[in-house]
PDB file of C-alpha atoms in Angstrom:
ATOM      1  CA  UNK A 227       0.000   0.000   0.000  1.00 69.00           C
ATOM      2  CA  UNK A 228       1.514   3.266  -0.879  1.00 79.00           C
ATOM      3  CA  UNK A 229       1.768   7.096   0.369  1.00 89.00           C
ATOM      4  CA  UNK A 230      -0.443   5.787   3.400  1.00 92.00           C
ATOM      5  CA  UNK A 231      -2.396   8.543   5.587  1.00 95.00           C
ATOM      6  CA  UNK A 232      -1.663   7.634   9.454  1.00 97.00           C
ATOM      7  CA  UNK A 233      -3.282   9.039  12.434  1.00 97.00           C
ATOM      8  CA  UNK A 234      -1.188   8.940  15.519  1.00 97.00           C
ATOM      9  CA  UNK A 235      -3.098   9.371  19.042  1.00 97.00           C
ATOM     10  CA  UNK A 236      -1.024   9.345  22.065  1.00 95.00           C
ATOM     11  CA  UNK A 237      -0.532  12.094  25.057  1.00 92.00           C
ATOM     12  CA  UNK A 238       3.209  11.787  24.469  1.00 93.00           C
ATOM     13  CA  UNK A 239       4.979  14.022  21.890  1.00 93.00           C
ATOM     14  CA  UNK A 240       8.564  11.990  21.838  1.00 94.00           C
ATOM     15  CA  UNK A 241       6.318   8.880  21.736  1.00 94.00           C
ATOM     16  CA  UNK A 242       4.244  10.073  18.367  1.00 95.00           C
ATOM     17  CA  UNK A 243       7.573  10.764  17.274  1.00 94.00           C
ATOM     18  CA  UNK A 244       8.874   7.567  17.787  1.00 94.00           C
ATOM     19  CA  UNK A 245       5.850   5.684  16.037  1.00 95.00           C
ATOM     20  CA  UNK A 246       6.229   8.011  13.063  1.00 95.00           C
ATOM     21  CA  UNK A 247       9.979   7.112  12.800  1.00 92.00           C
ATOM     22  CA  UNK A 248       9.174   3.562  13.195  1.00 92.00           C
ATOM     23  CA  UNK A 249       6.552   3.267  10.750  1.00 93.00           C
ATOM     24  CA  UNK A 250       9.552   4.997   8.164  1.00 93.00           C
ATOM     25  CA  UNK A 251      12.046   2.424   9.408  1.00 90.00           C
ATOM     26  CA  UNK A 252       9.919  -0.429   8.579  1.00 87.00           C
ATOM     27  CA  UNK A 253       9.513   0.767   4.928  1.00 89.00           C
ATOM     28  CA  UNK A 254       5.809   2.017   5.347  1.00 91.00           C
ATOM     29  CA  UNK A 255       5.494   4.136   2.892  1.00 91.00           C
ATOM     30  CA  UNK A 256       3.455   6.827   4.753  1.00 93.00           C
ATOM     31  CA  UNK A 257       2.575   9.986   2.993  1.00 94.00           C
ATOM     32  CA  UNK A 258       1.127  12.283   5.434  1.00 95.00           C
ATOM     33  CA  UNK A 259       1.024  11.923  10.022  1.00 97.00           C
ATOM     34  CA  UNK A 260      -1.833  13.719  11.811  1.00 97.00           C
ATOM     35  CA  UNK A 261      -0.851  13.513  15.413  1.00 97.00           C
ATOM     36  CA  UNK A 262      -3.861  13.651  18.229  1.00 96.00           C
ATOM     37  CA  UNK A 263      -3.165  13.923  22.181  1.00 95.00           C
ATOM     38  CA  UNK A 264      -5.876  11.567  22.924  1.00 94.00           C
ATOM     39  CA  UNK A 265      -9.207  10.185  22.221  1.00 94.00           C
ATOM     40  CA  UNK A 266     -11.145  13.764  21.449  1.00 95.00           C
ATOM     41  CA  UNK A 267      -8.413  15.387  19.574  1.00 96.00           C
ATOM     42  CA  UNK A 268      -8.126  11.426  17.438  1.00 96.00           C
ATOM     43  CA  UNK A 269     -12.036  12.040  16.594  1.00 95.00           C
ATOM     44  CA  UNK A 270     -11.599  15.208  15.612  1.00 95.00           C
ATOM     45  CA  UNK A 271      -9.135  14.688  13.014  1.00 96.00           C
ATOM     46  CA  UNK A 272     -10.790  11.110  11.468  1.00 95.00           C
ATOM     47  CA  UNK A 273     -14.344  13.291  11.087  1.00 94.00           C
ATOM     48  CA  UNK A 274     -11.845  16.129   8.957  1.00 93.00           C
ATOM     49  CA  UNK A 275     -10.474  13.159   6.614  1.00 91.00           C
ATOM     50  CA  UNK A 276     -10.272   9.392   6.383  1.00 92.00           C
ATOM     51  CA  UNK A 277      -7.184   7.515   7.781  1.00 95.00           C
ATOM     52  CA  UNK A 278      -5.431   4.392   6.434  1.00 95.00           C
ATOM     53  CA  UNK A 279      -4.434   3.177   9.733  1.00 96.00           C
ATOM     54  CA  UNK A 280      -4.532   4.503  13.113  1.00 97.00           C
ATOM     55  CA  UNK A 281      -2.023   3.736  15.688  1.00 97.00           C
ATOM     56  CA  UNK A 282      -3.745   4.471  19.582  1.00 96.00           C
ATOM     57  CA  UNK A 283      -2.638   4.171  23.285  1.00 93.00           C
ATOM     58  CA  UNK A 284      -5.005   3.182  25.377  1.00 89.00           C
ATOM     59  CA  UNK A 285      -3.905   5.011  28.645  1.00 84.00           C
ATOM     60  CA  UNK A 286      -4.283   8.852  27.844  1.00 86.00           C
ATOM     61  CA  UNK A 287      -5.950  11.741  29.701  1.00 86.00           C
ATOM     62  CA  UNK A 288      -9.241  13.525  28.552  1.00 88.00           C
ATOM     63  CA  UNK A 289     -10.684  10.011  26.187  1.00 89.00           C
ATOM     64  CA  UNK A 290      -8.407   6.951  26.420  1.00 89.00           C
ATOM     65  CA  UNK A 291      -7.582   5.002  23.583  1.00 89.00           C
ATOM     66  CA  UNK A 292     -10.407   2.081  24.508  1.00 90.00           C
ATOM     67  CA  UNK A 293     -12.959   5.211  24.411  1.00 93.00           C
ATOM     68  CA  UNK A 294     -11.827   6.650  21.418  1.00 94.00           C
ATOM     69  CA  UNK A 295     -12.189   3.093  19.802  1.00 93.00           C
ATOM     70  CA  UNK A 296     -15.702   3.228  20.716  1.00 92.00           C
ATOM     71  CA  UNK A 297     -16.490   6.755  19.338  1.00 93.00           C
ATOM     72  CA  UNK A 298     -14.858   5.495  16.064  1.00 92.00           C
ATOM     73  CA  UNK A 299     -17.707   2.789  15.906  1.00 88.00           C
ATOM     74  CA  UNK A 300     -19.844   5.919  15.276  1.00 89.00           C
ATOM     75  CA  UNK A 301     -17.935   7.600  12.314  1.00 90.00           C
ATOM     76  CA  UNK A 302     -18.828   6.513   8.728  1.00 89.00           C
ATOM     77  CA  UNK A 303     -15.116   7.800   7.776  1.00 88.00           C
ATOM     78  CA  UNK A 304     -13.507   5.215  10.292  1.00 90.00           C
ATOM     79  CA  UNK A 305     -15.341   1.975   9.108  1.00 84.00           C
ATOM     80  CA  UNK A 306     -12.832   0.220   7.213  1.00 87.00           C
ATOM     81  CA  UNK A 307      -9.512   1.873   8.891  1.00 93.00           C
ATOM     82  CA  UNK A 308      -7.022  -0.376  10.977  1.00 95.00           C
ATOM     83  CA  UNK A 309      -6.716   0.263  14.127  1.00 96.00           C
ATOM     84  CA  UNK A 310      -3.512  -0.677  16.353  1.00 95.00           C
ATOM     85  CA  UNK A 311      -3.426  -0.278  20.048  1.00 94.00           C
ATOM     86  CA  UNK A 312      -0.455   0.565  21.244  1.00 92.00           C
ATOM     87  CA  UNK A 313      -0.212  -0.080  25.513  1.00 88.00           C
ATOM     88  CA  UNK A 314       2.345   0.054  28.261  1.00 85.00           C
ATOM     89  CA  UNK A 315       0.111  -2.547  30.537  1.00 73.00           C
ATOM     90  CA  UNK A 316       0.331  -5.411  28.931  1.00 68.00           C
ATOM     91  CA  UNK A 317      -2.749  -6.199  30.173  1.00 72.00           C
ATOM     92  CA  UNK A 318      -4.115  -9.412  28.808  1.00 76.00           C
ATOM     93  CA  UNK A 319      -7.652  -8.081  29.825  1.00 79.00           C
ATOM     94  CA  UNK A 320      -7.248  -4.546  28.510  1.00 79.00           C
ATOM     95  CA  UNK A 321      -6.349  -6.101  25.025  1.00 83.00           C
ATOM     96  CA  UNK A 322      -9.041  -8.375  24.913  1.00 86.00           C
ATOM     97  CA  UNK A 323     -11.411  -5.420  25.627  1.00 87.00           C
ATOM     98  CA  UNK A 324      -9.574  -3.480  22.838  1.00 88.00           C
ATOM     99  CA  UNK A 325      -9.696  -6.233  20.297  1.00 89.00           C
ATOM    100  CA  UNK A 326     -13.003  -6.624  21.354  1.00 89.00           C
ATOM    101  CA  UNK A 327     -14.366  -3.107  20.368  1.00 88.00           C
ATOM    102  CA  UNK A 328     -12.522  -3.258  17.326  1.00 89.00           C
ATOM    103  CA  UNK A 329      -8.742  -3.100  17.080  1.00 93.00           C
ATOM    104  CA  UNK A 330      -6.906  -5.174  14.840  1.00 93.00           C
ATOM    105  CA  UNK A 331      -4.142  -5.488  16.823  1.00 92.00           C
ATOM    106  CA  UNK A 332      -1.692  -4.389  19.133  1.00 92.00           C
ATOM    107  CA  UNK A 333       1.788  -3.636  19.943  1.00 93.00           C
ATOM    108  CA  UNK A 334       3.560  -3.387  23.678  1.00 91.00           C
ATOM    109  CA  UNK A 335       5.474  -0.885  24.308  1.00 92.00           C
ATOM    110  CA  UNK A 336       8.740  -0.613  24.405  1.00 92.00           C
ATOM    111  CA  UNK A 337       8.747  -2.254  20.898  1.00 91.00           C
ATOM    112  CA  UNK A 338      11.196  -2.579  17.653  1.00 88.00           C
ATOM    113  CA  UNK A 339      10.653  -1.264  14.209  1.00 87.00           C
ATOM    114  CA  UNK A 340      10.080  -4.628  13.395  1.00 89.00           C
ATOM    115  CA  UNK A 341       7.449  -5.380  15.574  1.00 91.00           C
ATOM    116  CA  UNK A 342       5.772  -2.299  14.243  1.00 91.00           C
ATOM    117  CA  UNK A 343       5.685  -3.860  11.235  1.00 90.00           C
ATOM    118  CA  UNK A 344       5.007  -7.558  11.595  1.00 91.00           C
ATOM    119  CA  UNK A 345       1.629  -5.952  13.329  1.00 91.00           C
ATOM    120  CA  UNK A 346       0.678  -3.480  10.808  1.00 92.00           C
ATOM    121  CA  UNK A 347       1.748  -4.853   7.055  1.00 90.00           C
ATOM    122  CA  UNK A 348      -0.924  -7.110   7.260  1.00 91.00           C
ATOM    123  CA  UNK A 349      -3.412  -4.873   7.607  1.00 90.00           C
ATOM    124  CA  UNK A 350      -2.314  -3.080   5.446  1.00 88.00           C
ATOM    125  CA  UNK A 351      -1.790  -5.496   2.074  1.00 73.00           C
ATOM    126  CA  UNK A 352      -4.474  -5.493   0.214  1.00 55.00           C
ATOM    127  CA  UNK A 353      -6.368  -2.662   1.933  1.00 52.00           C
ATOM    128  CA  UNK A 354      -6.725  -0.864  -1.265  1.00 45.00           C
TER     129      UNK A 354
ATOM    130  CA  UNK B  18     -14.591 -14.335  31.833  1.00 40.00           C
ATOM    131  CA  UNK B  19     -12.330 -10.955  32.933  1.00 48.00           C
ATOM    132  CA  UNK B  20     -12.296 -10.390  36.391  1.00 56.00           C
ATOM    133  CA  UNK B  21     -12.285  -7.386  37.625  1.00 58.00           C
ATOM    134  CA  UNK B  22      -8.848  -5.430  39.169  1.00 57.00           C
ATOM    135  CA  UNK B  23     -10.478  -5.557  42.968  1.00 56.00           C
ATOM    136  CA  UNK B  24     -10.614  -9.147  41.828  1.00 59.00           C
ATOM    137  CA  UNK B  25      -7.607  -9.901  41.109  1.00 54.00           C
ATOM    138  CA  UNK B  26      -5.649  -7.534  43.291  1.00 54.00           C
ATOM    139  CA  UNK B  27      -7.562  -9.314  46.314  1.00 54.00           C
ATOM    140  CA  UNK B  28      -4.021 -11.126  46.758  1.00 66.00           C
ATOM    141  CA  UNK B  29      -1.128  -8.434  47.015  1.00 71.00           C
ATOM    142  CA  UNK B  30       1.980  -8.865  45.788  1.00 72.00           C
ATOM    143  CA  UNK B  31       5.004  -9.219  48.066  1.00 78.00           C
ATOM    144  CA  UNK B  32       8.380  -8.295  46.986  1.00 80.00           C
ATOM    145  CA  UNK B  33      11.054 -10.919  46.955  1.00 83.00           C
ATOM    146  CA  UNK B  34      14.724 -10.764  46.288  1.00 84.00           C
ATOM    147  CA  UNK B  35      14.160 -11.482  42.652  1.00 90.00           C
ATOM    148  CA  UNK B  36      11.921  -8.111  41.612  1.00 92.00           C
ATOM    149  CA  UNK B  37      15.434  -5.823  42.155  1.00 93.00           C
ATOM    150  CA  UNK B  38      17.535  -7.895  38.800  1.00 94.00           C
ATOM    151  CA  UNK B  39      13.641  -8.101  37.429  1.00 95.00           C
ATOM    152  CA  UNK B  40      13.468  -4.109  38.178  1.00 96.00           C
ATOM    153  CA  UNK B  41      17.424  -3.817  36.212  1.00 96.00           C
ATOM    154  CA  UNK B  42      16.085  -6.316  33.453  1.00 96.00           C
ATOM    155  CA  UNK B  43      13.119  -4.552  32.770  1.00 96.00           C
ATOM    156  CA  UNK B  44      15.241  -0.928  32.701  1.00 98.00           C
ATOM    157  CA  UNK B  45      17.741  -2.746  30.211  1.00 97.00           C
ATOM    158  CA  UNK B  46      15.265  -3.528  27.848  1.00 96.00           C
ATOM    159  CA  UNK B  47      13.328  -0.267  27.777  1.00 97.00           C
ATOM    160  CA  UNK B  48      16.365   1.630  27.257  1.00 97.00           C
ATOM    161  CA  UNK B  49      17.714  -0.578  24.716  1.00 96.00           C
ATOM    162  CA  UNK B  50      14.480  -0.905  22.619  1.00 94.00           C
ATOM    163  CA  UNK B  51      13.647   2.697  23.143  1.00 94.00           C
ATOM    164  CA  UNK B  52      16.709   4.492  23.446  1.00 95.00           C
ATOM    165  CA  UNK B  53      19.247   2.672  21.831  1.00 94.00           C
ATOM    166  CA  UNK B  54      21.579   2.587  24.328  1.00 94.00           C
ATOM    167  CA  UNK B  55      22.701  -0.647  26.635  1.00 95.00           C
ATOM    168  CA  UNK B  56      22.656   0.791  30.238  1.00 95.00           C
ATOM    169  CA  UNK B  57      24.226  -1.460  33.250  1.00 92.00           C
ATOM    170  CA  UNK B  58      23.732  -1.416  36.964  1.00 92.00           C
ATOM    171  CA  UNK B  59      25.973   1.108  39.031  1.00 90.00           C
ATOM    172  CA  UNK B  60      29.280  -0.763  40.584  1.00 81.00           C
ATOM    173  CA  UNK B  61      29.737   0.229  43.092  1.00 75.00           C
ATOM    174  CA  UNK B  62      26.119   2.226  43.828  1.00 73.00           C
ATOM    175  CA  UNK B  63      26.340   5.936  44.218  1.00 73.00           C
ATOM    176  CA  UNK B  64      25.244   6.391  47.913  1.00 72.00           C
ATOM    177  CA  UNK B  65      21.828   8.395  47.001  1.00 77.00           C
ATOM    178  CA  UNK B  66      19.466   9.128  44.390  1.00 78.00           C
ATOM    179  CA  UNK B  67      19.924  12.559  43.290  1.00 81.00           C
ATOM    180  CA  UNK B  68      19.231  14.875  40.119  1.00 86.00           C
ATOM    181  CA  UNK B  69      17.151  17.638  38.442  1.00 90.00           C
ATOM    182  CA  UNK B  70      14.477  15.395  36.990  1.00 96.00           C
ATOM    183  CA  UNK B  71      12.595  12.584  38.858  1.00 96.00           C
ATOM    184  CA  UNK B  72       9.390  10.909  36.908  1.00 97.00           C
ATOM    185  CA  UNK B  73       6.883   9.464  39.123  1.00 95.00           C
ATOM    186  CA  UNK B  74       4.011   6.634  37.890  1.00 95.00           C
ATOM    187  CA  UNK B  75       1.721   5.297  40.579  1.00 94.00           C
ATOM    188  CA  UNK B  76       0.642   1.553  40.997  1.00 92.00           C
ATOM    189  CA  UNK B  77      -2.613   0.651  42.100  1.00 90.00           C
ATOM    190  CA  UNK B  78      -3.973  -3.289  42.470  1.00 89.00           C
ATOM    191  CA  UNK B  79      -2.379  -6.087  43.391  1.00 88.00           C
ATOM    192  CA  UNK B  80       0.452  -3.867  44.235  1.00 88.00           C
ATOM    193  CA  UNK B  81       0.126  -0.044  44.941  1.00 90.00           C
ATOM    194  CA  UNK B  82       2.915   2.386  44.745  1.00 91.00           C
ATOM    195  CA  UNK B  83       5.330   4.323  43.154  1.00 94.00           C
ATOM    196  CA  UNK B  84       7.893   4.201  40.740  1.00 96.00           C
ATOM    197  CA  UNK B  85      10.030   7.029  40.329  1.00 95.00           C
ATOM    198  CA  UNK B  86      12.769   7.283  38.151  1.00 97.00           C
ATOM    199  CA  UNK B  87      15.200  10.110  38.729  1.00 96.00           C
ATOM    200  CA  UNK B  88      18.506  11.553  36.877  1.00 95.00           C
ATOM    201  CA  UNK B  89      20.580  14.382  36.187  1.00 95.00           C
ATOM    202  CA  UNK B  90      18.736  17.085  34.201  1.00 95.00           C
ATOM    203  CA  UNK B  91      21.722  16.632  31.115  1.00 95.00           C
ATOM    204  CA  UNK B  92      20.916  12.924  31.519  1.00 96.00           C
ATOM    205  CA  UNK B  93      17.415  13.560  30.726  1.00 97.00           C
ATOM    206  CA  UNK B  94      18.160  15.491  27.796  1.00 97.00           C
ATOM    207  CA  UNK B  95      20.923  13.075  26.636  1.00 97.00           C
ATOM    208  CA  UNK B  96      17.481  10.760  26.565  1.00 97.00           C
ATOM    209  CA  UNK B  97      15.157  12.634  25.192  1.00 97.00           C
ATOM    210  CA  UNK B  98      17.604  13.373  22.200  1.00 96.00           C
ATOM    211  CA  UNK B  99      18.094   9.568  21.543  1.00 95.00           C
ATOM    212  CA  UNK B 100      14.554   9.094  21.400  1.00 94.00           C
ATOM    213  CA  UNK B 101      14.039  12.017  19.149  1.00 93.00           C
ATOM    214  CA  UNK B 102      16.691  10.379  16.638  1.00 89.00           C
ATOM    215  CA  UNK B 103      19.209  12.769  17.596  1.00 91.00           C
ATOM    216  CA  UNK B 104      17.013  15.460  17.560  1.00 91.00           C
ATOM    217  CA  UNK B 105      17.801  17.541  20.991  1.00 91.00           C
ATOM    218  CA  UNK B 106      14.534  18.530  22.723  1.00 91.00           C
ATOM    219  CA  UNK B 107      13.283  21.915  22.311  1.00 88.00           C
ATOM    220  CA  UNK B 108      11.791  22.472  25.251  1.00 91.00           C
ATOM    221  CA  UNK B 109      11.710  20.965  28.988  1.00 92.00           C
ATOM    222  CA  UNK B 110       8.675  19.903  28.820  1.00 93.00           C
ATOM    223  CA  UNK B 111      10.000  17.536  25.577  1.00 94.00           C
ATOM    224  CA  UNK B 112      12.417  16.327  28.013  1.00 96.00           C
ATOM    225  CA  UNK B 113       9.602  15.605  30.571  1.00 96.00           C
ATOM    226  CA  UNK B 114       7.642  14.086  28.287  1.00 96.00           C
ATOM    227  CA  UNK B 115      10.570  11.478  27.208  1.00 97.00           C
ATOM    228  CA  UNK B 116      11.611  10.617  31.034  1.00 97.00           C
ATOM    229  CA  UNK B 117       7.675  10.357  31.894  1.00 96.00           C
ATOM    230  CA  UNK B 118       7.259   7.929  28.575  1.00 96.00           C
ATOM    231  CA  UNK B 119      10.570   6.187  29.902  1.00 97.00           C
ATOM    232  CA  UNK B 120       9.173   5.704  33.407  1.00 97.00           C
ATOM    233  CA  UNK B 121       5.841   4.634  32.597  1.00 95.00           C
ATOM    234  CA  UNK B 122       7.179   1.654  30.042  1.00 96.00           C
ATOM    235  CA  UNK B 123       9.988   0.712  32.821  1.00 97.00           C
ATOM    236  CA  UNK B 124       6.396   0.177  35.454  1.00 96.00           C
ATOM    237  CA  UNK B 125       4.907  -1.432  32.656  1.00 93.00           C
ATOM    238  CA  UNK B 126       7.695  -3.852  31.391  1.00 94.00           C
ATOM    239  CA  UNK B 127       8.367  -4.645  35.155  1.00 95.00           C
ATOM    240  CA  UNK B 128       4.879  -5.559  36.254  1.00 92.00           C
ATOM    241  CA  UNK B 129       4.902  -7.704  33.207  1.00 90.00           C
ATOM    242  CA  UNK B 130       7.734  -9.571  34.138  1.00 91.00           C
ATOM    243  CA  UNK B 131       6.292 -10.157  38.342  1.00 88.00           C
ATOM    244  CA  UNK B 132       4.141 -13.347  38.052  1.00 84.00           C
ATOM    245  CA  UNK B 133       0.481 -12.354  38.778  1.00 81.00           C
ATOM    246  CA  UNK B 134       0.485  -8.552  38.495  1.00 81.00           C
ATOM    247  CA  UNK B 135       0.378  -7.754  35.090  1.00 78.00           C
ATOM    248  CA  UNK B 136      -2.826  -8.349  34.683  1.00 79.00           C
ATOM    249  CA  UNK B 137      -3.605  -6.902  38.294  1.00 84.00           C
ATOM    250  CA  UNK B 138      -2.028  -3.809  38.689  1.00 88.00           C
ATOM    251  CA  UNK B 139      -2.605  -0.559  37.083  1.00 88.00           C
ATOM    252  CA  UNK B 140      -0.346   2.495  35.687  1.00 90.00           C
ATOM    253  CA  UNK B 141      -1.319   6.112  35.887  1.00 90.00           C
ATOM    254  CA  UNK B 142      -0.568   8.328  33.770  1.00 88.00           C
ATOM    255  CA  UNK B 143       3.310   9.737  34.699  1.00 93.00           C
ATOM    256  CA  UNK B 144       4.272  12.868  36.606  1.00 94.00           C
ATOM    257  CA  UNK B 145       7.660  14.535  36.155  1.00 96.00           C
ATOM    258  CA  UNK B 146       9.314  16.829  38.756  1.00 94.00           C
ATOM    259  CA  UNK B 147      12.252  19.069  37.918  1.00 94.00           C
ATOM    260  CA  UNK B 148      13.922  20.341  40.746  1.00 91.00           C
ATOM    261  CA  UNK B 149      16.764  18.659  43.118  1.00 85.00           C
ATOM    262  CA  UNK B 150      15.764  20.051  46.826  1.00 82.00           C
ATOM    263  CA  UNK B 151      13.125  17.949  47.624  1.00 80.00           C
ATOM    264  CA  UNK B 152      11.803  15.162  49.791  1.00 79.00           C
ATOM    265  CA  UNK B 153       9.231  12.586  49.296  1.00 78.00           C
ATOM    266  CA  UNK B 154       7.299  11.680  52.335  1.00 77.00           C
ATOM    267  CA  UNK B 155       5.005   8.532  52.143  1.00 73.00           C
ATOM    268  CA  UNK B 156       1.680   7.794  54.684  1.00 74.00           C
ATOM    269  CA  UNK B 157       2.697   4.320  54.812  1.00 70.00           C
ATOM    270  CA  UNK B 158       6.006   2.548  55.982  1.00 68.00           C
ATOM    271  CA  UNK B 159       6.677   1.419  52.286  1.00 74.00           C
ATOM    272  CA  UNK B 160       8.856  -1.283  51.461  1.00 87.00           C
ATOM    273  CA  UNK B 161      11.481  -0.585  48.720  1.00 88.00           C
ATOM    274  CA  UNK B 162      12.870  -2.590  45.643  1.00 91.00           C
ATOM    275  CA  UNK B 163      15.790   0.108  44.354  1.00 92.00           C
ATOM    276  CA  UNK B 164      17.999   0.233  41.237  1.00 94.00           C
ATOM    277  CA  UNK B 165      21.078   2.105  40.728  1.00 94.00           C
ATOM    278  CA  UNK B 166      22.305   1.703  36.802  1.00 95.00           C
ATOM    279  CA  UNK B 167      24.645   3.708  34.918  1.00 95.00           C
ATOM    280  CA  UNK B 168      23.862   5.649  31.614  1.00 96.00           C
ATOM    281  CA  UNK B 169      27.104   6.545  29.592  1.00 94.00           C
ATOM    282  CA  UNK B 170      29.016   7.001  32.656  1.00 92.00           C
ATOM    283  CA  UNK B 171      26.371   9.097  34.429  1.00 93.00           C
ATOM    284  CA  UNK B 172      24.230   7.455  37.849  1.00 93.00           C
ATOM    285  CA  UNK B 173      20.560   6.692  37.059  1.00 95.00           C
ATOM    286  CA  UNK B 174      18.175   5.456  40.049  1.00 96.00           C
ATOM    287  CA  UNK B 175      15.112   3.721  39.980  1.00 96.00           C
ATOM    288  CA  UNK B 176      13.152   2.907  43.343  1.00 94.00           C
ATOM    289  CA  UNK B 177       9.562   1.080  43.713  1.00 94.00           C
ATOM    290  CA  UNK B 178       8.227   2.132  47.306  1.00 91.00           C
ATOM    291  CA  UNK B 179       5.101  -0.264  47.622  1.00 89.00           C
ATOM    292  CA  UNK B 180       2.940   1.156  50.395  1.00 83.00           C
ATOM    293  CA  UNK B 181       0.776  -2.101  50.024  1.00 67.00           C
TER     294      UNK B 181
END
């Protein structure tokens, strides 16, 4: 899948940063990053444009990352779009509820490139 | 069926002699995996924790207290930059931001490694304090798991105090 449009929601800065940079090191070819400090500010930007794939946390301030999965349930422009949870927990029952109300997947955190990859090119092949 | 966290933190965790090399393995890995750099444990151990920026993530389930990670404030940004790709932070709050990100994935990758609290203990979000006068004062008599490691030559401290 080429030139790829990616949303990134997470309340870090450096940590958007560093999914950005990983999604480039694992030879995504992403064309354009919106960046969202948490679930409202994520919701916001999907309702201005659809996303290819959107890479959450789940713990965040304001709307965490299971909420925002929720209010993406609700948004025509967000019915086909990957979601990946990214989460510092490693809760087995906090991923079950995410996968659950709709993520395709997940990554732990801290994580390689490569794992960054092996969960998102699947989702993405063929997407298009 | 999920259980719920009052559930599952009915039991509490008790710390053993194993949690302080799980505390240094789960540091290792962050900061190799995040920042690129292989840190080791401090040998000898500087005799206190001290520096300009101490991140702070509280612990609440099967084991509640607080993590805090603290280092010297050029540490930090030494950090920050790595996890920016060489980029040096802009601002101090970047740098907060980086050590917060750094703390909270250390409380995360430790829990994970403790049999039995992963699942039953949460993270908040972190807090970072900049400033090197001042004293942390706890309700409880908290037991402590600490970790002194050293990142390119310069002392970094972790310390768990587990008021339950």
């Amino acid at each position: 899948m080429k030139g790829i449009r990616v949303l990134i929601v997470d309340d870090s800065a450096v940590m958007r940063k560093i999914v950005e940079r990983c999604l480039r090191q694992a030879g995504i070819d992403v064309k354009e990053v919106i960046e969202a400090a948490n679930g409202v500010e994520g919701l916001a930007a999907v309702q201005q444009g659809p996303m290819d794939l959107i890479l959450s946390d789940i713990n965040m301030p304001a709307m965490d990352g299971l909420e925002f999965l929720q209010g993406l349930r609700g948004l025509d422009n967000a019915k086909n779009t990957p979601v990946v949870m990214i989460t510092t927990e490693g809760s087995e029952s906090r991923v079950v509820e995410a996968l659950s109300a709709g993520a395709r997947g997940y990554i732990r955190k801290p994580f390689t490139p490569d794992q960054v990859k092996e969960r998102v090119s699947p989702l993405l092949d063929g997407a298009r | 069926m999920n259980r719920s966290l009052a559930e599952r933190s009915a039991s509490r965790a008790r710390p053993d002699a194993s949690w302080q090399v799980m505390m240094q393995a789960a540091i290792r890995e962050v900061f190799q995996l995040m920042v690129g750099t292989d840190i080791q444990p401090a040998d000898p151990p500087p005799e206190s924790p001290s520096g300009g920026v101490s991140a702070m993530v509280g612990m609440a389930g099967a084991l509640c207290g607080v993590l805090r990670l603290r280092c010297s404030e050029q540490t930090a940004v030494s950090i920050a930059t790595k996890m920016l790709g060489g980029h040096e932070p802009g601002a101090l709050s970047d740098t907060c931001d980086a050590i917060g990100e750094i703390s909270n994935m250390v409380a995360g990758n430790f829990k994970a490694k403790i049999a039995g609290l992963c699942d039953a203990c949460m993270l908040s979000v972190p807090t970072v304090v900049v400033g090197v006068d001042y004293d942390v004062y706890s309700l409880a008599s908290p037991e402590r798991v600490e970790v002194s490691m050293t990142y390119e030559g310069q002392p970094l401290w972790v310390g768990l105090e587990i008021s339950s």
